[in-house]
Amino acid sequence: MDRKGTMVELQCGRTPNGNKEILRTLTVGLDKVSSFIRREYFASYIKEGGSKIKFLMGKKGSGKTHLLALMSADAEEEGFLSICLDAQSILLSDMTNLYLALYRSIDFEDLSSRIAQSIMRSLGYDYNMEEGKSAMDWLSDRGEQSVMARQELRSEVRRSITSNKELDHNFAQILSLKVSEKLGILTLDEELDSLSDDWLNAEKSVKVAKLRSFGLAGYKINKTNARRMLKSLGEAVHIAGYTGLFVSLDNLQNIVSTSSLEEVKYTKMKRDDAYEVIRQLIDDIDVFRYFFLILSFDRILVDHEKWGMKSYQALWLRVQNEIVSGRVNLYNDLLDLDKINPEILVPQSVMEMSHRLTELFRSENFSAHEVTREEAEAILKESKFGSVSIPLLTNKYTLQVKEA
């Protein structure tokens, strides 16, 4: 997105998409939260093999999407593969859909290439896949190709992938085949390659008998094993040399939306199924490795009396204590920006936020007004009693949006 497009996004109260420089320039206060997540999770707990699911809640414009973008940027800088998903385009009533959204956001061929390169380096070879040659061809050019080298590569594929108990059986078999082809120690049959891709894409047309004929186990990806597939993706990302996998899922409040404009719509049954998917993720996250998942939503997902989280007791029992707690604790699984912002945003920080916005807009010949201390105090007071958050109010005052 160009800078003019970024200005338009900011005028609408939205986080600039993909512009890390502007993202960090405009960050006031929320960096305290993102730096905590980076230090306590990305740089230590997740890096050492842990996993975590967190929830991010707040009023419209409270900075949820902005914070997710900050976390994503921090995760990438810590060596994570970062995937940002939007619940507005995913029907969450089936875990398979979440797996597919994540799988299709990852370049599986690139992942296989990275694993092949990682295997070569683990064996002491300074091999670069970007040269366009398989590992065996690369070794041949250097006069190092031998039966011993081929055996070493096969042994390492078996150790890191095929025998890896953290991976789903079929997932491991398919990944080992693709990596072995990248290494040049086998040629993948075209029919098997196509079948493997169909299986990974959870195609209903996949025949169990055909899977067995190629030595794969006779099952397809469905809602009962999709969690294992999510875990396998996280494990594969780590094998490929990434520190871990960071996944954010924004706009979860779509579950209770009644707008006819929404891409994905929920009946009561599908809504309950979506809550069950979230419940399962909470219960199973501890068996994942190198995986950080954060789900973000507006307060309506909790506050809606009829369709909110409270309507599904199995989920509500797991999150209610965190929601009703009055004390801000960043170790909590739920981060409530409506409670965090008043602690990290005082009049001076609101003025600093406005100052940065003003400088950015004026540099692009846009009109902007730097808020005074009195206006900053008014913003903080208004946010306590209204439905608009501190960051969005600051944006509106600075850009002189009439609604403010």
CSV table of C-alpha atoms in Angstrom, one decimal:
chain,number,residue,atom,x,y,z
A,1,MET,CA,0.0,0.0,0.0
A,2,ASP,CA,1.3,3.5,-0.9
A,3,ARG,CA,1.5,6.3,1.7
A,4,LYS,CA,-1.6,8.0,0.4
A,5,GLY,CA,-3.5,4.7,0.8
A,6,THR,CA,-2.1,4.5,4.3
A,7,MET,CA,-3.3,8.0,5.1
A,8,VAL,CA,-6.8,7.0,4.0
A,9,GLU,CA,-6.7,3.9,6.3
A,10,LEU,CA,-5.6,6.0,9.2
A,11,GLN,CA,-8.4,8.5,8.6
A,12,CYS,CA,-10.9,5.6,8.8
A,13,GLY,CA,-9.3,4.5,12.1
A,14,ARG,CA,-7.7,1.4,10.7
A,15,THR,CA,-4.2,0.0,11.2
A,16,PRO,CA,-2.0,0.6,8.1
A,17,ASN,CA,-1.7,-2.8,6.4
A,18,GLY,CA,1.9,-4.0,5.9
A,19,ASN,CA,3.7,-0.8,6.7
A,20,LYS,CA,5.9,-1.7,9.7
A,21,GLU,CA,7.7,1.7,9.7
A,22,ILE,CA,4.4,3.6,10.1
A,23,LEU,CA,3.0,1.0,12.4
A,24,ARG,CA,5.9,1.4,14.9
A,25,THR,CA,6.0,5.2,14.5
A,26,LEU,CA,2.4,5.5,15.5
A,27,THR,CA,2.6,3.1,18.4
A,28,VAL,CA,2.2,4.7,21.8
A,29,GLY,CA,1.6,2.5,24.9
A,30,LEU,CA,0.7,-0.8,23.1
A,31,ASP,CA,4.4,-1.4,22.6
A,32,LYS,CA,4.5,-2.2,26.3
A,33,VAL,CA,2.1,-5.1,25.7
A,34,SER,CA,3.8,-6.3,22.5
A,35,SER,CA,7.3,-6.1,24.1
A,36,PHE,CA,6.0,-8.2,27.0
A,37,ILE,CA,4.7,-10.8,24.6
A,38,ARG,CA,7.9,-10.8,22.7
A,39,ARG,CA,10.1,-11.2,25.7
A,40,GLU,CA,8.0,-13.7,27.7
A,41,TYR,CA,6.8,-15.8,24.8
A,42,PHE,CA,8.5,-15.4,21.4
A,43,ALA,CA,12.1,-15.1,22.8
A,44,SER,CA,11.8,-17.7,25.5
A,45,TYR,CA,8.7,-19.9,26.2
A,46,ILE,CA,7.6,-20.6,22.6
A,47,LYS,CA,11.2,-20.7,21.3
A,48,GLU,CA,12.0,-23.4,23.8
A,49,GLY,CA,9.1,-25.6,22.6
A,50,GLY,CA,6.1,-24.3,24.4
A,51,SER,CA,2.7,-23.3,23.0
A,52,LYS,CA,0.2,-20.7,23.9
A,53,ILE,CA,-3.3,-19.5,23.1
A,54,LYS,CA,-4.3,-16.0,24.0
A,55,PHE,CA,-7.4,-13.9,23.5
A,56,LEU,CA,-7.5,-10.1,22.7
A,57,MET,CA,-10.7,-8.2,23.5
A,58,GLY,CA,-11.7,-4.5,23.3
A,59,LYS,CA,-14.1,-2.0,21.9
A,60,LYS,CA,-14.0,-0.9,18.3
A,61,GLY,CA,-10.8,1.1,17.7
A,62,SER,CA,-9.2,0.1,21.0
A,63,GLY,CA,-6.1,-1.1,19.0
A,64,LYS,CA,-6.7,-4.8,18.7
A,65,THR,CA,-5.7,-5.0,15.0
A,66,HIS,CA,-2.8,-2.6,15.6
A,67,LEU,CA,-1.5,-4.8,18.5
A,68,LEU,CA,-1.9,-8.0,16.3
A,69,ALA,CA,0.2,-6.3,13.6
A,70,LEU,CA,2.9,-5.3,16.2
A,71,MET,CA,3.0,-8.9,17.5
A,72,SER,CA,3.3,-10.2,14.0
A,73,ALA,CA,6.2,-7.9,13.2
A,74,ASP,CA,7.9,-8.8,16.5
A,75,ALA,CA,7.4,-12.5,15.8
A,76,GLU,CA,9.0,-12.3,12.4
A,77,GLU,CA,12.0,-10.5,13.9
A,78,GLU,CA,12.3,-13.3,16.4
A,79,GLY,CA,12.4,-15.8,13.5
A,80,PHE,CA,8.8,-17.0,13.5
A,81,LEU,CA,6.7,-17.7,10.5
A,82,SER,CA,3.8,-15.2,10.9
A,83,ILE,CA,0.3,-15.9,9.6
A,84,CYS,CA,-2.6,-13.4,10.0
A,85,LEU,CA,-6.1,-14.8,9.4
A,86,ASP,CA,-9.5,-13.1,9.4
A,87,ALA,CA,-12.5,-14.8,10.9
A,88,GLN,CA,-14.8,-12.9,8.6
A,89,SER,CA,-13.8,-15.3,5.8
A,90,ILE,CA,-13.5,-18.6,7.8
A,91,LEU,CA,-16.5,-20.7,8.9
A,92,LEU,CA,-15.2,-21.7,12.3
A,93,SER,CA,-17.9,-24.3,13.0
A,94,ASP,CA,-15.5,-26.9,11.6
A,95,MET,CA,-11.9,-27.2,12.8
A,96,THR,CA,-11.0,-28.4,9.2
A,97,ASN,CA,-11.7,-24.9,7.9
A,98,LEU,CA,-9.3,-23.3,10.3
A,99,TYR,CA,-6.6,-25.9,9.3
A,100,LEU,CA,-7.2,-25.2,5.6
A,101,ALA,CA,-7.0,-21.4,6.1
A,102,LEU,CA,-3.7,-21.9,7.8
A,103,TYR,CA,-2.4,-24.5,5.4
A,104,ARG,CA,-3.3,-22.4,2.4
A,105,SER,CA,-1.5,-19.4,3.9
A,106,ILE,CA,1.7,-21.4,4.1
A,107,ASP,CA,3.8,-22.1,1.0
A,108,PHE,CA,4.2,-25.8,1.5
A,109,GLU,CA,6.7,-26.2,-1.3
A,110,ASP,CA,8.9,-23.5,0.2
A,111,LEU,CA,8.5,-25.2,3.6
A,112,SER,CA,9.8,-28.5,2.0
A,113,SER,CA,12.7,-26.7,0.4
A,114,ARG,CA,13.7,-25.1,3.7
A,115,ILE,CA,13.6,-28.4,5.4
A,116,ALA,CA,15.8,-30.0,2.7
A,117,GLN,CA,18.2,-27.2,3.1
A,118,SER,CA,18.1,-27.5,6.9
A,119,ILE,CA,18.8,-31.2,6.7
A,120,MET,CA,21.9,-30.6,4.5
A,121,ARG,CA,23.2,-28.0,6.9
A,122,SER,CA,22.7,-30.3,9.8
A,123,LEU,CA,25.0,-32.8,8.1
A,124,GLY,CA,27.7,-30.1,7.6
A,125,TYR,CA,27.0,-29.1,4.0
A,126,ASP,CA,26.9,-25.4,3.1
A,127,TYR,CA,24.1,-26.0,0.7
A,128,ASN,CA,21.8,-23.3,-0.8
A,129,MET,CA,18.6,-24.5,-2.3
A,130,GLU,CA,18.2,-21.2,-4.2
A,131,GLU,CA,20.9,-22.3,-6.6
A,132,GLY,CA,18.1,-24.4,-8.2
A,133,LYS,CA,19.8,-27.8,-7.8
A,134,SER,CA,18.8,-30.8,-5.7
A,135,ALA,CA,21.1,-31.7,-2.9
A,136,MET,CA,22.4,-34.8,-4.7
A,137,ASP,CA,23.1,-32.8,-7.9
A,138,TRP,CA,24.9,-30.2,-5.8
A,139,LEU,CA,27.0,-32.9,-4.1
A,140,SER,CA,27.7,-34.4,-7.5
A,141,ASP,CA,29.1,-31.1,-8.9
A,142,ARG,CA,31.5,-31.1,-5.9
A,143,GLY,CA,32.5,-34.8,-6.4
A,144,GLU,CA,30.9,-35.6,-3.0
A,145,GLN,CA,28.0,-37.7,-4.2
A,146,SER,CA,28.2,-41.2,-2.8
A,147,VAL,CA,26.1,-44.1,-1.5
A,148,MET,CA,27.1,-42.9,2.0
A,149,ALA,CA,25.8,-39.4,1.4
A,150,ARG,CA,22.5,-40.7,0.1
A,151,GLN,CA,22.1,-43.0,3.2
A,152,GLU,CA,22.9,-40.1,5.5
A,153,LEU,CA,20.2,-37.9,3.9
A,154,ARG,CA,17.6,-40.7,4.1
A,155,SER,CA,18.5,-41.4,7.7
A,156,GLU,CA,18.1,-37.7,8.6
A,157,VAL,CA,14.7,-37.5,6.7
A,158,ARG,CA,13.6,-40.5,8.7
A,159,ARG,CA,14.8,-39.1,12.0
A,160,SER,CA,13.5,-35.5,11.6
A,161,ILE,CA,10.2,-36.3,9.8
A,162,THR,CA,9.1,-39.8,9.3
A,163,SER,CA,9.8,-40.9,12.9
A,164,ASN,CA,8.8,-37.6,14.4
A,165,LYS,CA,5.9,-38.5,16.8
A,166,GLU,CA,4.8,-34.9,16.9
A,167,LEU,CA,3.6,-35.2,13.3
A,168,ASP,CA,0.5,-36.8,12.0
A,169,HIS,CA,1.4,-40.1,10.3
A,170,ASN,CA,0.2,-39.3,6.8
A,171,PHE,CA,1.4,-35.7,7.1
A,172,ALA,CA,4.8,-37.0,8.0
A,173,GLN,CA,4.9,-39.5,5.1
A,174,ILE,CA,3.9,-36.8,2.5
A,175,LEU,CA,6.3,-34.3,3.9
A,176,SER,CA,9.2,-36.8,3.9
A,177,LEU,CA,8.4,-37.6,0.2
A,178,LYS,CA,8.4,-34.0,-0.8
A,179,VAL,CA,11.6,-33.2,1.1
A,180,SER,CA,13.3,-36.3,-0.3
A,181,GLU,CA,12.4,-35.1,-3.8
A,182,LYS,CA,13.9,-31.7,-3.0
A,183,LEU,CA,17.1,-33.5,-1.8
A,184,GLY,CA,17.2,-35.6,-5.0
A,185,ILE,CA,17.1,-39.0,-3.3
A,186,LEU,CA,13.9,-40.0,-4.9
A,187,THR,CA,11.6,-39.0,-7.8
A,188,LEU,CA,8.0,-38.5,-6.6
A,189,ASP,CA,5.4,-40.3,-8.7
A,190,GLU,CA,3.0,-37.7,-10.3
A,191,GLU,CA,-0.1,-39.5,-9.2
A,192,LEU,CA,1.1,-39.8,-5.7
A,193,ASP,CA,2.1,-36.1,-5.7
A,194,SER,CA,-1.4,-35.1,-6.9
A,195,LEU,CA,-3.0,-37.4,-4.3
A,196,SER,CA,-0.8,-35.9,-1.5
A,197,ASP,CA,-1.8,-32.4,-2.4
A,198,ASP,CA,-5.5,-33.4,-2.5
A,199,TRP,CA,-5.1,-35.0,0.9
A,200,LEU,CA,-3.4,-32.0,2.4
A,201,ASN,CA,-6.2,-29.8,1.0
A,202,ALA,CA,-8.8,-32.1,2.7
A,203,GLU,CA,-10.5,-32.8,-0.7
A,204,LYS,CA,-13.5,-35.0,-0.3
A,205,SER,CA,-12.8,-36.7,-3.6
A,206,VAL,CA,-9.8,-38.5,-2.0
A,207,LYS,CA,-10.3,-42.3,-2.0
A,208,VAL,CA,-9.2,-44.3,1.1
A,209,ALA,CA,-8.3,-47.3,-1.1
A,210,LYS,CA,-6.1,-45.1,-3.2
A,211,LEU,CA,-4.3,-43.8,-0.1
A,212,ARG,CA,-3.6,-47.3,1.0
A,213,SER,CA,-2.4,-48.4,-2.5
A,214,PHE,CA,0.4,-45.8,-2.1
A,215,GLY,CA,1.3,-46.9,1.4
A,216,LEU,CA,-0.5,-44.1,3.3
A,217,ALA,CA,-3.0,-44.7,6.1
A,218,GLY,CA,-6.6,-44.9,5.1
A,219,TYR,CA,-8.1,-41.7,6.6
A,220,LYS,CA,-8.9,-38.2,5.4
A,221,ILE,CA,-8.6,-34.9,7.1
A,222,ASN,CA,-11.8,-34.0,8.9
A,223,LYS,CA,-13.0,-32.1,12.0
A,224,THR,CA,-11.9,-34.9,14.3
A,225,ASN,CA,-8.2,-34.9,13.3
A,226,ALA,CA,-7.8,-31.3,12.1
A,227,ARG,CA,-6.3,-30.3,15.4
A,228,ARG,CA,-3.5,-32.9,14.9
A,229,MET,CA,-3.0,-31.3,11.4
A,230,LEU,CA,-2.7,-27.8,13.0
A,231,LYS,CA,-0.1,-29.2,15.4
A,232,SER,CA,1.7,-30.9,12.5
A,233,LEU,CA,1.9,-27.6,10.6
A,234,GLY,CA,3.5,-25.9,13.6
A,235,GLU,CA,6.0,-28.8,13.9
A,236,ALA,CA,6.9,-28.7,10.2
A,237,VAL,CA,7.5,-24.9,10.4
A,238,HIS,CA,10.0,-25.5,13.2
A,239,ILE,CA,11.7,-28.3,11.4
A,240,ALA,CA,12.1,-25.9,8.5
A,241,GLY,CA,14.2,-23.6,10.6
A,242,TYR,CA,11.8,-21.1,11.9
A,243,THR,CA,11.7,-20.4,15.6
A,244,GLY,CA,8.0,-21.2,15.6
A,245,LEU,CA,4.6,-20.4,14.2
A,246,PHE,CA,2.7,-17.2,15.1
A,247,VAL,CA,-1.0,-17.2,14.1
A,248,SER,CA,-3.5,-14.4,14.7
A,249,LEU,CA,-7.2,-14.7,14.0
A,250,ASP,CA,-8.9,-11.3,14.0
A,251,ASN,CA,-12.6,-10.3,14.0
A,252,LEU,CA,-13.9,-13.3,15.9
A,253,GLN,CA,-17.0,-11.3,16.8
A,254,ASN,CA,-18.2,-12.3,13.3
A,255,ILE,CA,-19.7,-15.4,15.1
A,256,VAL,CA,-22.5,-13.2,16.6
A,257,SER,CA,-22.8,-10.8,13.6
A,258,THR,CA,-26.3,-10.4,12.0
A,259,SER,CA,-25.1,-8.3,9.1
A,260,SER,CA,-26.2,-9.4,5.7
A,261,LEU,CA,-22.8,-8.2,4.3
A,262,GLU,CA,-20.8,-10.7,6.2
A,263,GLU,CA,-19.1,-13.3,4.0
A,264,VAL,CA,-19.6,-16.1,6.6
A,265,LYS,CA,-22.9,-16.4,8.5
A,266,TYR,CA,-23.8,-18.5,11.6
A,267,THR,CA,-26.9,-20.4,12.6
A,268,LYS,CA,-27.3,-21.3,16.3
A,269,MET,CA,-26.0,-24.8,15.6
A,270,LYS,CA,-23.0,-23.4,13.7
A,271,ARG,CA,-22.3,-20.8,16.4
A,272,ASP,CA,-22.3,-23.5,19.1
A,273,ASP,CA,-20.0,-25.6,16.9
A,274,ALA,CA,-17.6,-22.6,16.5
A,275,TYR,CA,-17.5,-22.2,20.3
A,276,GLU,CA,-16.7,-25.9,20.6
A,277,VAL,CA,-13.8,-25.4,18.2
A,278,ILE,CA,-12.5,-22.6,20.4
A,279,ARG,CA,-13.0,-24.8,23.5
A,280,GLN,CA,-11.0,-27.6,21.9
A,281,LEU,CA,-8.2,-25.3,21.0
A,282,ILE,CA,-8.0,-24.1,24.6
A,283,ASP,CA,-7.9,-27.7,25.9
A,284,ASP,CA,-5.4,-29.0,23.4
A,285,ILE,CA,-2.9,-26.1,23.0
A,286,ASP,CA,-0.6,-27.7,25.6
A,287,VAL,CA,0.1,-30.6,23.3
A,288,PHE,CA,1.3,-28.3,20.5
A,289,ARG,CA,4.9,-27.2,20.2
A,290,TYR,CA,6.5,-23.9,18.9
A,291,PHE,CA,3.0,-22.5,18.4
A,292,PHE,CA,1.5,-19.2,19.4
A,293,LEU,CA,-2.2,-18.5,18.6
A,294,ILE,CA,-4.1,-15.3,19.4
A,295,LEU,CA,-7.8,-14.8,18.8
A,296,SER,CA,-9.1,-11.2,18.7
A,297,PHE,CA,-12.7,-9.9,19.0
A,298,ASP,CA,-14.9,-6.9,19.9
A,299,ARG,CA,-16.6,-7.0,23.3
A,300,ILE,CA,-19.9,-8.0,21.8
A,301,LEU,CA,-18.7,-11.6,21.6
A,302,VAL,CA,-18.8,-11.6,25.4
A,303,ASP,CA,-21.5,-9.1,26.0
A,304,HIS,CA,-24.2,-10.4,23.6
A,305,GLU,CA,-26.7,-12.0,26.0
A,306,LYS,CA,-28.2,-14.4,23.6
A,307,TRP,CA,-25.4,-15.5,21.3
A,308,GLY,CA,-22.2,-14.5,23.1
A,309,MET,CA,-19.7,-16.8,24.7
A,310,LYS,CA,-22.0,-17.1,27.8
A,311,SER,CA,-24.5,-19.1,25.7
A,312,TYR,CA,-22.0,-22.0,25.5
A,313,GLN,CA,-21.1,-23.0,29.0
A,314,ALA,CA,-18.2,-25.4,28.1
A,315,LEU,CA,-16.3,-22.4,26.6
A,316,TRP,CA,-17.6,-19.8,29.1
A,317,LEU,CA,-16.3,-21.8,32.1
A,318,ARG,CA,-12.8,-21.6,30.6
A,319,VAL,CA,-12.7,-17.9,30.0
A,320,GLN,CA,-15.0,-16.2,32.5
A,321,ASN,CA,-12.5,-15.9,35.4
A,322,GLU,CA,-10.1,-14.0,33.1
A,323,ILE,CA,-12.9,-11.7,31.9
A,324,VAL,CA,-14.3,-10.8,35.3
A,325,SER,CA,-10.9,-10.1,36.8
A,326,GLY,CA,-10.4,-6.4,37.6
A,327,ARG,CA,-6.6,-6.6,37.6
A,328,VAL,CA,-4.4,-6.2,34.5
A,329,ASN,CA,-2.1,-9.1,34.2
A,330,LEU,CA,-0.3,-9.6,30.9
A,331,TYR,CA,0.3,-13.3,31.7
A,332,ASN,CA,-3.5,-13.8,31.6
A,333,ASP,CA,-4.8,-15.7,28.6
A,334,LEU,CA,-7.2,-12.8,27.9
A,335,LEU,CA,-5.9,-9.4,27.2
A,336,ASP,CA,-8.6,-6.7,27.7
A,337,LEU,CA,-7.5,-3.5,25.9
A,338,ASP,CA,-10.4,-1.6,27.5
A,339,LYS,CA,-8.7,-2.3,30.9
A,340,ILE,CA,-5.1,-2.1,29.7
A,341,ASN,CA,-5.4,1.2,27.7
A,342,PRO,CA,-6.3,3.4,30.8
A,343,GLU,CA,-3.3,2.0,32.6
A,344,ILE,CA,-0.8,2.7,29.8
A,345,LEU,CA,-2.4,5.8,28.2
A,346,VAL,CA,-2.3,9.0,30.3
A,347,PRO,CA,-2.8,12.6,29.0
A,348,GLN,CA,0.8,12.9,28.0
A,349,SER,CA,0.7,9.6,26.0
A,350,VAL,CA,-2.5,10.7,24.3
A,351,MET,CA,-0.8,13.9,23.3
A,352,GLU,CA,2.3,12.0,22.0
A,353,MET,CA,0.0,9.7,20.0
A,354,SER,CA,-1.7,12.8,18.5
A,355,HIS,CA,1.7,14.5,17.8
A,356,ARG,CA,3.0,11.5,15.8
A,357,LEU,CA,-0.2,11.3,13.8
A,358,THR,CA,-0.1,15.1,13.1
A,359,GLU,CA,3.5,14.9,11.9
A,360,LEU,CA,2.8,12.0,9.6
A,361,PHE,CA,-0.3,13.6,8.1
A,362,ARG,CA,1.3,17.0,7.6
A,363,SER,CA,4.3,15.4,5.9
A,364,GLU,CA,1.9,14.2,3.3
A,365,ASN,CA,0.0,17.5,3.1
A,366,PHE,CA,-3.0,16.3,5.0
A,367,SER,CA,-4.8,18.4,7.6
A,368,ALA,CA,-4.3,17.5,11.2
A,369,HIS,CA,-4.7,19.0,14.6
A,370,GLU,CA,-2.4,18.2,17.6
A,371,VAL,CA,-4.6,17.8,20.7
A,372,THR,CA,-4.0,19.9,23.7
A,373,ARG,CA,-3.7,18.6,27.3
A,374,GLU,CA,-7.4,19.6,27.9
A,375,GLU,CA,-8.5,17.6,24.9
A,376,ALA,CA,-6.4,14.7,26.0
A,377,GLU,CA,-8.0,14.7,29.4
A,378,ALA,CA,-11.5,15.0,27.7
A,379,ILE,CA,-10.6,12.0,25.5
A,380,LEU,CA,-9.7,9.9,28.5
A,381,LYS,CA,-12.9,10.9,30.3
A,382,GLU,CA,-15.1,10.2,27.3
A,383,SER,CA,-13.6,6.8,26.7
A,384,LYS,CA,-14.7,5.7,30.2
A,385,PHE,CA,-18.3,6.3,29.6
A,386,GLY,CA,-18.7,5.9,25.9
A,387,SER,CA,-18.4,3.1,23.4
A,388,VAL,CA,-15.4,4.5,21.6
A,389,SER,CA,-11.9,3.7,22.7
A,390,ILE,CA,-9.0,6.0,23.5
A,391,PRO,CA,-6.9,5.3,20.4
A,392,LEU,CA,-9.9,5.9,18.1
A,393,LEU,CA,-11.0,9.0,19.9
A,394,THR,CA,-7.4,10.4,19.6
A,395,ASN,CA,-7.4,9.6,15.9
A,396,LYS,CA,-10.7,11.4,15.5
A,397,TYR,CA,-9.7,14.5,17.5
A,398,THR,CA,-6.4,14.7,15.6
A,399,LEU,CA,-7.9,14.3,12.2
A,400,GLN,CA,-10.9,16.5,13.2
A,401,VAL,CA,-13.4,13.9,12.2
A,402,LYS,CA,-16.8,15.5,12.9
A,403,GLU,CA,-18.3,12.5,15.0
A,404,ALA,CA,-15.7,13.2,17.7
